[in-house]
Amino acid sequence: MSRPIIVTGAAGFIGRNVVAELNARGEEELILVDELGKEGKWKNLVGLRYEDIVSPEELLGLLEAQQFADARAVIHLGAASSTTETDADFLLRNNYQYTRVLCNWSLEHDARFVYASSAATYGDGAEGYDDDDAVTPSLKPLNMYGYSKQMFDLWALKHGLFENIVGLKYFNVYGPYEDHKGNMRSMVSKSYNQIRCDGFVQLFKSYKPEFKDGGQMRDFIYVKDAVDVTLHFALQEAGEPGGLFNCGTGVARTWVDLATATFAAMGLEPKIEYIDMPVELRKQYQYFTQAETGKLRAAGYEKPFTSLEDGVTEYVQGYYLGHKG
């Protein structure tokens, strides 16, 4: 029996796709960690092969009891991920303190530790999107979610842990199995459903003259690429060099580009309407994100990233039109 791999957030969006890819690579000795709740997230587990599934709280007790002492890796993707969450204590417990416990356990048991940070740590982008360690302490997240991720990044940096562990700052990830995320799912998913229901897509107006309506830009990364980057590090041996890396394509595209690609994938002409941005979002809205990828490439990740058009087409036609009709 091979040494197990622990995956937290395993029924979530990126987690589910990580488990599926591990299965595709012949890995089935997997300990999945998640809370399935009542919203149908359990459906993401259908078809996956794994040894066991436990709740995040149960995992801590099992680790204390030395149940998985021979684990070869901990892929920690579980988190409270809503950027609009206002309960700071909840985010502190889930995104900072829990991550510290898993990190310390992994280091003590020679398990490779890879965790999800976030591009939300970059705030409004005034400091750029450079994942250099010298820049990290100067970043100013715009919301508590981003700050809860930043807290762990800073703690790991302070204690020199990036010599052995890996943090990944995921940018705007889109792809199959994100439906359960509700309002936090990608704009591709939202656009597809809006087009089916209404025949058009609504995008926010711009409040900065240098950006056209719908011309705000994001670094959109297809979930298959995000998974591949994650496993590039997670399947290395414990003790291999680590670091805090951006997980994005390095190419920013507009919301109009994304909406247009979604229409094209559905065989339709674009029909876009522009609406006022909610007042509460205007002060914390990012107009431009684009990952610096030099550090990731220097760490040995060489594969090209999927273009927005190819990723959206595969997602919409293969997942929505192919599986859901």
Coordinates of N, CA and C in Angstrom, one line a residue, residues 28-226:
E28 N -4.8 6.3 -5.6 CA -6.1 6.1 -5.0 C -6.0 6.0 -3.5
E29 N -4.8 6.0 -2.9 CA -4.6 6.0 -1.4 C -4.7 7.5 -1.0
L30 N -5.9 8.0 -1.0 CA -6.2 9.4 -0.8 C -7.1 9.5 0.4
I31 N -6.8 10.5 1.3 CA -7.6 10.8 2.4 C -8.3 12.2 2.1
L32 N -9.5 12.2 1.8 CA -10.2 13.4 1.5 C -10.8 14.1 2.7
V33 N -10.7 15.4 2.8 CA -11.1 16.2 3.9 C -12.0 17.3 3.4
D34 N -13.3 17.3 4.0 CA -14.2 18.3 3.6 C -15.5 18.2 4.4
E35 N -16.3 19.3 4.4 CA -17.6 19.3 4.9 C -18.6 19.3 3.8
L36 N -19.5 18.4 3.6 CA -20.3 18.3 2.4 C -21.6 19.1 2.5
G37 N -22.0 19.4 3.8 CA -23.2 20.3 3.9 C -24.4 19.8 3.3
K38 N -25.3 20.7 2.9 CA -26.6 20.3 2.4 C -26.9 20.8 1.0
E39 N -25.9 21.4 0.3 CA -26.1 22.0 -0.9 C -25.7 21.2 -2.1
G40 N -25.5 19.9 -1.9 CA -25.2 19.0 -3.1 C -23.7 18.9 -3.5
K41 N -22.9 19.4 -2.6 CA -21.4 19.4 -2.9 C -20.9 17.9 -3.0
W42 N -21.7 17.0 -2.3 CA -21.3 15.6 -2.4 C -21.2 15.1 -3.8
K43 N -22.0 15.7 -4.7 CA -22.0 15.2 -6.1 C -20.7 15.3 -6.7
N44 N -19.8 16.2 -6.3 CA -18.5 16.4 -6.8 C -17.6 15.2 -6.6
L45 N -18.0 14.3 -5.6 CA -17.2 13.2 -5.2 C -17.5 11.9 -6.1
V46 N -18.7 12.0 -6.8 CA -19.1 10.8 -7.5 C -18.1 10.5 -8.6
G47 N -17.7 9.2 -8.7 CA -16.7 8.8 -9.7 C -15.3 8.9 -9.2
L48 N -15.0 9.5 -8.1 CA -13.7 9.6 -7.6 C -13.3 8.3 -6.8
R49 N -12.0 8.0 -6.7 CA -11.5 6.8 -6.0 C -10.6 7.3 -4.8
Y50 N -10.9 6.9 -3.6 CA -10.2 7.3 -2.4 C -10.3 6.3 -1.3
E51 N -9.5 6.5 -0.3 CA -9.5 5.5 0.8 C -10.6 5.9 1.9
D52 N -10.6 7.2 2.2 CA -11.6 7.7 3.2 C -11.9 9.1 3.1
I53 N -12.9 9.6 3.7 CA -13.3 11.0 3.7 C -13.6 11.4 5.1
V54 N -13.1 12.5 5.7 CA -13.3 12.9 7.0 C -13.6 14.4 7.0
S55 N -14.1 14.9 8.1 CA -14.4 16.3 8.2 C -13.1 17.0 8.7
P56 N -13.0 18.3 8.4 CA -11.8 19.0 8.9 C -11.5 18.9 10.4
E57 N -12.5 18.9 11.2 CA -12.4 18.7 12.6 C -11.9 17.3 13.0
E58 N -12.5 16.3 12.3 CA -12.1 14.9 12.5 C -10.6 14.7 12.2
L59 N -10.2 15.4 11.1 CA -8.8 15.2 10.6 C -7.8 15.6 11.8
L60 N -8.0 16.7 12.5 CA -7.1 17.1 13.5 C -7.0 16.0 14.6
G61 N -8.1 15.4 15.0 CA -8.0 14.3 16.0 C -7.3 13.1 15.4
L62 N -7.5 12.7 14.2 CA -6.8 11.6 13.6 C -5.3 11.8 13.5
L63 N -4.9 13.1 13.1 CA -3.5 13.4 13.0 C -2.9 13.3 14.4
E64 N -3.6 13.8 15.4 CA -3.1 13.7 16.8 C -2.9 12.2 17.2
A65 N -3.8 11.4 16.7 CA -3.7 9.9 17.1 C -2.7 9.2 16.2
Q66 N -2.0 9.9 15.3 CA -1.0 9.3 14.5 C -1.6 8.4 13.4
Q67 N -2.8 8.7 13.0 CA -3.5 7.8 12.0 C -2.8 7.9 10.6
F68 N -2.3 9.0 10.2 CA -1.8 9.1 8.9 C -0.3 9.6 8.9
A69 N 0.4 9.1 9.9 CA 1.8 9.5 10.2 C 2.7 9.2 9.0
D70 N 2.3 8.3 8.1 CA 3.1 8.0 6.9 C 2.7 8.8 5.7
A71 N 1.9 9.8 5.8 CA 1.4 10.5 4.6 C 2.6 11.1 3.9
R72 N 2.5 11.1 2.6 CA 3.6 11.6 1.8 C 3.4 13.1 1.4
A73 N 2.2 13.5 1.5 CA 1.9 14.9 1.1 C 0.5 15.3 1.7
V74 N 0.5 16.6 2.0 CA -0.8 17.3 2.4 C -1.0 18.4 1.4
I75 N -2.1 18.3 0.7 CA -2.5 19.3 -0.3 C -3.7 20.1 0.4
H76 N -3.4 21.2 0.9 CA -4.4 21.9 1.7 C -5.1 23.0 0.9
L77 N -6.2 22.7 0.4 CA -7.0 23.6 -0.4 C -8.3 24.0 0.3
G78 N -8.6 23.4 1.4 CA -9.8 23.7 2.2 C -9.6 25.1 2.9
A79 N -10.7 25.9 2.7 CA -10.6 27.3 3.3 C -12.0 27.9 3.3
A80 N -12.3 28.9 4.1 CA -13.4 29.7 3.9 C -13.1 30.7 2.8
S81 N -13.7 30.6 1.6 CA -13.2 31.2 0.4 C -14.1 32.4 0.0
S82 N -15.1 32.8 0.7 CA -15.9 33.9 0.3 C -15.1 35.2 0.5
T83 N -15.0 36.0 -0.5 CA -14.3 37.3 -0.4 C -15.2 38.4 0.3
T84 N -16.4 38.0 0.5 CA -17.3 39.0 1.1 C -17.7 38.5 2.6
E85 N -17.0 37.5 3.1 CA -17.2 37.0 4.4 C -16.8 38.1 5.4
T86 N -17.6 38.4 6.4 CA -17.4 39.5 7.3 C -17.0 39.0 8.7
D87 N -17.1 37.7 9.0 CA -16.7 37.2 10.3 C -15.2 37.0 10.3
A88 N -14.5 38.0 10.9 CA -13.1 37.9 10.8 C -12.5 36.7 11.7
D89 N -13.2 36.4 12.8 CA -12.7 35.4 13.7 C -12.9 34.0 13.0
F90 N -14.0 33.8 12.2 CA -14.2 32.6 11.5 C -13.1 32.4 10.4
L91 N -12.7 33.5 9.7 CA -11.7 33.4 8.7 C -10.3 33.2 9.4
L92 N -10.1 33.8 10.6 CA -8.9 33.6 11.3 C -8.7 32.1 11.7
R93 N -9.7 31.5 12.2 CA -9.7 30.1 12.6 C -9.4 29.2 11.3
N94 N -10.2 29.4 10.3 CA -10.2 28.5 9.2 C -9.1 28.6 8.2
N95 N -8.7 29.9 8.0 CA -7.7 30.1 6.9 C -6.3 30.3 7.5
Y96 N -6.1 30.7 8.7 CA -4.8 30.9 9.3 C -4.4 29.8 10.3
Q97 N -5.2 29.7 11.4 CA -4.8 28.8 12.5 C -4.8 27.4 12.0
Y98 N -5.8 27.0 11.3 CA -5.9 25.6 10.8 C -4.8 25.3 9.9
T99 N -4.4 26.2 9.1 CA -3.3 26.0 8.1 C -2.0 25.8 8.9
R100 N -1.8 26.6 9.9 CA -0.6 26.5 10.8 C -0.5 25.1 11.4
V101 N -1.6 24.5 11.9 CA -1.6 23.2 12.5 C -1.2 22.2 11.4
L102 N -1.8 22.2 10.2 CA -1.4 21.2 9.2 C 0.0 21.4 8.7
C103 N 0.5 22.6 8.6 CA 1.8 22.9 8.2 C 2.8 22.3 9.2
N104 N 2.6 22.6 10.4 CA 3.5 22.0 11.5 C 3.5 20.5 11.5
W105 N 2.4 19.9 11.4 CA 2.3 18.5 11.4 C 3.0 17.9 10.2
S106 N 2.9 18.5 9.0 CA 3.5 18.0 7.8 C 5.0 18.1 7.9
L107 N 5.5 19.2 8.5 CA 7.0 19.3 8.7 C 7.5 18.3 9.6
E108 N 6.7 18.0 10.7 CA 7.2 17.0 11.7 C 7.2 15.6 11.2
H109 N 6.3 15.3 10.2 CA 6.2 14.0 9.6 C 6.7 13.8 8.2
D110 N 7.6 14.8 7.8 CA 8.2 14.7 6.5 C 7.3 14.5 5.4
A111 N 6.1 15.2 5.4 CA 5.1 15.1 4.3 C 5.3 16.5 3.6
R112 N 5.2 16.4 2.3 CA 5.2 17.6 1.4 C 4.0 18.4 1.7
F113 N 4.1 19.7 2.0 CA 3.0 20.5 2.3 C 2.8 21.6 1.2
V114 N 1.7 21.6 0.5 CA 1.3 22.6 -0.5 C 0.0 23.1 -0.1
Y115 N -0.1 24.5 0.0 CA -1.4 25.1 0.4 C -1.8 26.2 -0.5
A116 N -3.1 26.5 -0.4 CA -3.7 27.5 -1.3 C -3.6 28.9 -0.6
S117 N -2.8 29.8 -1.2 CA -2.8 31.2 -0.8 C -3.8 31.8 -1.8
S118 N -3.7 33.1 -2.1 CA -4.6 33.7 -3.0 C -4.1 35.0 -3.6
A119 N -4.5 35.2 -4.9 CA -4.2 36.5 -5.5 C -4.8 37.7 -4.8
A120 N -5.8 37.4 -3.9 CA -6.5 38.4 -3.1 C -5.5 39.1 -2.2
T121 N -4.4 38.4 -1.9 CA -3.4 39.1 -1.0 C -2.8 40.3 -1.6
Y122 N -2.9 40.5 -3.0 CA -2.3 41.6 -3.6 C -3.1 42.9 -3.5
G123 N -4.3 42.8 -2.9 CA -5.1 44.0 -2.8 C -5.5 44.6 -4.1
D124 N -5.3 46.0 -4.1 CA -5.7 46.7 -5.4 C -4.6 46.6 -6.4
G125 N -3.6 45.9 -6.2 CA -2.5 45.8 -7.2 C -1.5 46.9 -7.2
A126 N -1.6 47.8 -6.3 CA -0.7 49.0 -6.3 C 0.7 48.6 -6.1
E127 N 1.0 47.4 -5.5 CA 2.3 46.9 -5.3 C 2.7 45.9 -6.4
G128 N 1.8 45.8 -7.4 CA 2.1 44.9 -8.5 C 1.7 43.4 -8.1
Y129 N 2.1 42.5 -8.9 CA 1.7 41.1 -8.7 C 3.0 40.2 -8.7
D130 N 4.0 40.7 -8.0 CA 5.3 40.0 -8.0 C 5.3 39.1 -6.7
D131 N 5.6 37.8 -6.9 CA 5.6 36.9 -5.8 C 6.9 36.8 -5.1
D132 N 7.8 37.7 -5.4 CA 9.1 37.8 -4.7 C 8.9 37.9 -3.2
D133 N 9.7 37.2 -2.4 CA 9.5 37.2 -0.9 C 9.7 38.6 -0.4
A134 N 10.5 39.4 -1.0 CA 10.8 40.8 -0.5 C 9.6 41.7 -0.7
V135 N 8.7 41.3 -1.6 CA 7.5 42.1 -1.8 C 6.3 41.7 -0.8
T136 N 6.3 40.5 -0.5 CA 5.1 39.9 0.3 C 4.8 40.8 1.5
P137 N 5.7 41.2 2.4 CA 5.3 42.0 3.5 C 4.6 43.3 3.3
S138 N 4.8 43.8 2.1 CA 4.3 45.2 1.8 C 2.9 45.1 1.2
L139 N 2.3 43.9 0.9 CA 1.0 43.8 0.3 C -0.1 44.2 1.3
K140 N -1.2 44.8 0.7 CA -2.3 45.2 1.6 C -3.6 44.7 1.0
P141 N -4.0 43.5 1.5 CA -5.3 43.0 1.0 C -6.5 43.9 1.2
L142 N -7.5 43.8 0.4 CA -8.7 44.7 0.5 C -9.8 44.1 1.4
N143 N -9.7 42.8 1.6 CA -10.8 42.2 2.5 C -10.2 41.2 3.4
M144 N -11.0 40.8 4.4 CA -10.5 39.9 5.4 C -10.1 38.5 4.9
Y145 N -10.8 38.1 3.8 CA -10.4 36.8 3.2 C -8.9 36.9 2.7
G146 N -8.6 37.9 2.0 CA -7.3 38.1 1.5 C -6.3 38.2 2.6
Y147 N -6.7 39.0 3.7 CA -5.8 39.1 4.8 C -5.5 37.8 5.6
S148 N -6.6 37.0 5.7 CA -6.4 35.7 6.4 C -5.4 34.8 5.6
K149 N -5.3 34.9 4.3 CA -4.3 34.2 3.5 C -3.0 34.9 3.7
Q150 N -2.9 36.2 3.7 CA -1.7 36.9 3.9 C -1.1 36.6 5.2
M151 N -1.9 36.4 6.2 CA -1.4 36.1 7.6 C -0.5 34.9 7.6
F152 N -1.0 33.8 6.9 CA -0.2 32.6 6.9 C 1.0 32.8 6.0
D153 N 0.9 33.5 4.9 CA 2.1 33.7 4.1 C 3.2 34.4 4.9
L154 N 2.8 35.4 5.6 CA 3.8 36.2 6.4 C 4.4 35.3 7.6
W155 N 3.5 34.5 8.2 CA 4.0 33.6 9.3 C 5.0 32.6 8.7
A156 N 4.7 32.0 7.6 CA 5.6 31.1 6.9 C 6.9 31.7 6.5
L157 N 6.8 32.9 6.0 CA 8.0 33.7 5.6 C 8.9 34.1 6.8
K158 N 8.3 34.5 7.8 CA 9.0 34.9 9.1 C 9.8 33.7 9.6
H159 N 9.3 32.5 9.5 CA 9.9 31.4 10.1 C 10.8 30.6 9.1
G160 N 10.9 31.1 7.9 CA 11.8 30.4 6.9 C 11.2 29.1 6.4
L161 N 9.9 29.0 6.4 CA 9.3 27.7 6.0 C 9.3 27.5 4.5
F162 N 9.4 28.5 3.8 CA 9.3 28.4 2.3 C 10.5 27.7 1.7
E163 N 11.5 27.4 2.6 CA 12.6 26.5 2.1 C 12.0 25.1 1.8
N164 N 10.9 24.7 2.5 CA 10.4 23.3 2.3 C 8.9 23.2 1.9
I165 N 8.1 24.3 2.2 CA 6.7 24.2 1.9 C 6.4 25.0 0.7
V166 N 5.2 24.8 0.1 CA 4.8 25.6 -1.1 C 3.5 26.2 -0.9
G167 N 3.4 27.5 -1.2 CA 2.1 28.3 -1.2 C 1.8 28.7 -2.7
L168 N 0.6 28.6 -3.1 CA 0.2 28.9 -4.4 C -0.9 30.0 -4.4
K169 N -0.6 31.1 -5.0 CA -1.5 32.3 -5.1 C -2.3 32.1 -6.4
Y170 N -3.5 31.4 -6.2 CA -4.3 31.2 -7.3 C -5.0 32.5 -7.8
F171 N -4.9 32.7 -9.1 CA -5.6 33.9 -9.7 C -7.1 33.5 -10.0
N172 N -7.7 34.0 -11.1 CA -9.1 33.7 -11.3 C -9.2 32.3 -12.0
V173 N -9.5 31.3 -11.2 CA -9.6 30.0 -11.7 C -11.0 29.7 -12.2
Y174 N -11.2 29.0 -13.3 CA -12.5 28.7 -13.8 C -12.4 27.2 -14.3
G175 N -13.6 26.6 -14.4 CA -13.6 25.2 -14.9 C -14.7 24.4 -14.3
P176 N -14.7 23.1 -14.7 CA -15.8 22.2 -14.2 C -15.8 22.0 -12.7
Y177 N -17.0 21.7 -12.2 CA -17.3 21.4 -10.8 C -17.2 22.6 -9.8
E178 N -17.6 23.7 -10.3 CA -17.6 24.9 -9.4 C -19.0 25.3 -9.1
D179 N -20.0 24.6 -9.6 CA -21.4 25.1 -9.5 C -21.8 25.3 -8.1
H180 N -21.3 24.5 -7.1 CA -21.7 24.6 -5.7 C -21.3 25.9 -5.1
K181 N -20.4 26.6 -5.7 CA -19.9 27.8 -5.1 C -20.8 29.0 -5.1
G182 N -22.0 28.9 -5.8 CA -23.0 29.9 -5.8 C -22.4 31.2 -6.4
N183 N -22.5 32.3 -5.7 CA -22.1 33.6 -6.2 C -20.6 33.7 -6.3
M184 N -19.8 32.8 -5.7 CA -18.4 32.8 -5.8 C -17.8 32.0 -7.0
R185 N -18.7 31.4 -7.8 CA -18.2 30.7 -8.9 C -17.7 31.7 -10.0
S186 N -17.0 31.1 -11.0 CA -16.4 32.0 -12.0 C -17.4 32.7 -12.9
M187 N -16.9 33.7 -13.5 CA -17.8 34.4 -14.5 C -18.2 33.6 -15.7
V188 N -17.4 32.6 -16.0 CA -17.7 31.7 -17.1 C -19.0 30.9 -16.7
S189 N -19.0 30.4 -15.6 CA -20.2 29.6 -15.1 C -21.4 30.5 -15.0
K190 N -21.2 31.7 -14.5 CA -22.3 32.7 -14.3 C -22.8 33.1 -15.7
S191 N -21.9 33.4 -16.6 CA -22.2 33.8 -18.0 C -23.0 32.7 -18.7
Y192 N -22.6 31.5 -18.6 CA -23.3 30.4 -19.3 C -24.7 30.3 -18.8
N193 N -24.9 30.4 -17.5 CA -26.3 30.3 -17.0 C -27.1 31.5 -17.3
Q194 N -26.5 32.7 -17.3 CA -27.2 33.9 -17.7 C -27.6 33.9 -19.2
I195 N -26.7 33.4 -20.0 CA -27.1 33.3 -21.4 C -28.2 32.3 -21.7
R196 N -28.2 31.2 -21.0 CA -29.3 30.2 -21.1 C -30.6 30.8 -20.7
C197 N -30.6 31.5 -19.6 CA -31.8 32.0 -19.0 C -32.3 33.3 -19.7
D198 N -31.4 34.2 -20.0 CA -31.8 35.6 -20.4 C -31.3 35.9 -21.8
G199 N -30.3 35.2 -22.4 CA -29.9 35.5 -23.7 C -28.8 36.5 -23.8
F200 N -28.4 37.1 -22.6 CA -27.3 38.1 -22.6 C -26.5 37.9 -21.3
V201 N -25.4 38.7 -21.3 CA -24.5 38.7 -20.1 C -24.4 40.1 -19.6
Q202 N -24.5 40.3 -18.3 CA -24.3 41.6 -17.6 C -22.9 41.7 -17.1
L203 N -22.2 42.8 -17.4 CA -20.9 43.1 -16.9 C -21.0 44.5 -16.2
F204 N -20.0 44.7 -15.3 CA -20.0 45.9 -14.6 C -19.5 47.1 -15.4
K205 N -20.1 48.2 -15.2 CA -19.5 49.5 -15.8 C -18.2 49.8 -15.2
S206 N -17.3 50.5 -15.8 CA -16.1 51.0 -15.3 C -16.2 52.3 -14.6
Y207 N -15.5 52.5 -13.6 CA -15.5 53.8 -12.9 C -14.1 54.5 -12.9
K208 N -13.2 53.9 -13.9 CA -11.9 54.5 -14.1 C -11.8 54.8 -15.6
P209 N -11.5 56.0 -16.0 CA -11.5 56.4 -17.4 C -10.5 55.5 -18.3
E210 N -9.5 55.0 -17.7 CA -8.5 54.2 -18.5 C -9.0 52.8 -18.8
F211 N -10.2 52.4 -18.2 CA -10.8 51.1 -18.5 C -12.2 51.3 -19.1
K212 N -12.5 50.7 -20.2 CA -13.8 50.7 -20.8 C -14.7 49.9 -19.9
D213 N -16.1 50.1 -20.1 CA -17.0 49.2 -19.4 C -16.7 47.7 -19.9
G214 N -16.6 46.9 -18.9 CA -16.3 45.5 -19.2 C -14.8 45.3 -19.6
G215 N -14.1 46.3 -19.5 CA -12.7 46.3 -19.9 C -11.7 46.0 -18.8
Q216 N -12.3 45.9 -17.6 CA -11.5 45.5 -16.4 C -10.8 44.1 -16.7
M217 N -9.6 43.9 -16.2 CA -8.8 42.8 -16.7 C -8.5 41.8 -15.5
R218 N -8.5 40.6 -15.8 CA -8.1 39.5 -14.9 C -7.2 38.5 -15.5
D219 N -6.4 37.8 -14.7 CA -5.6 36.7 -15.1 C -6.4 35.5 -14.9
F220 N -7.1 35.0 -16.0 CA -8.0 33.8 -15.9 C -7.2 32.6 -16.1
I221 N -7.2 31.6 -15.2 CA -6.5 30.3 -15.4 C -7.5 29.2 -15.3
Y222 N -7.3 28.3 -16.4 CA -8.2 27.1 -16.4 C -7.8 26.1 -15.3
V223 N -8.8 25.5 -14.7 CA -8.6 24.7 -13.5 C -7.6 23.5 -13.8
K224 N -7.6 23.0 -15.0 CA -6.6 21.9 -15.4 C -5.2 22.4 -15.2
D225 N -4.9 23.7 -15.6 CA -3.6 24.2 -15.4 C -3.3 24.4 -13.9
A226 N -4.3 24.9 -13.2 CA -4.1 25.2 -11.7 C -3.8 23.8 -11.0

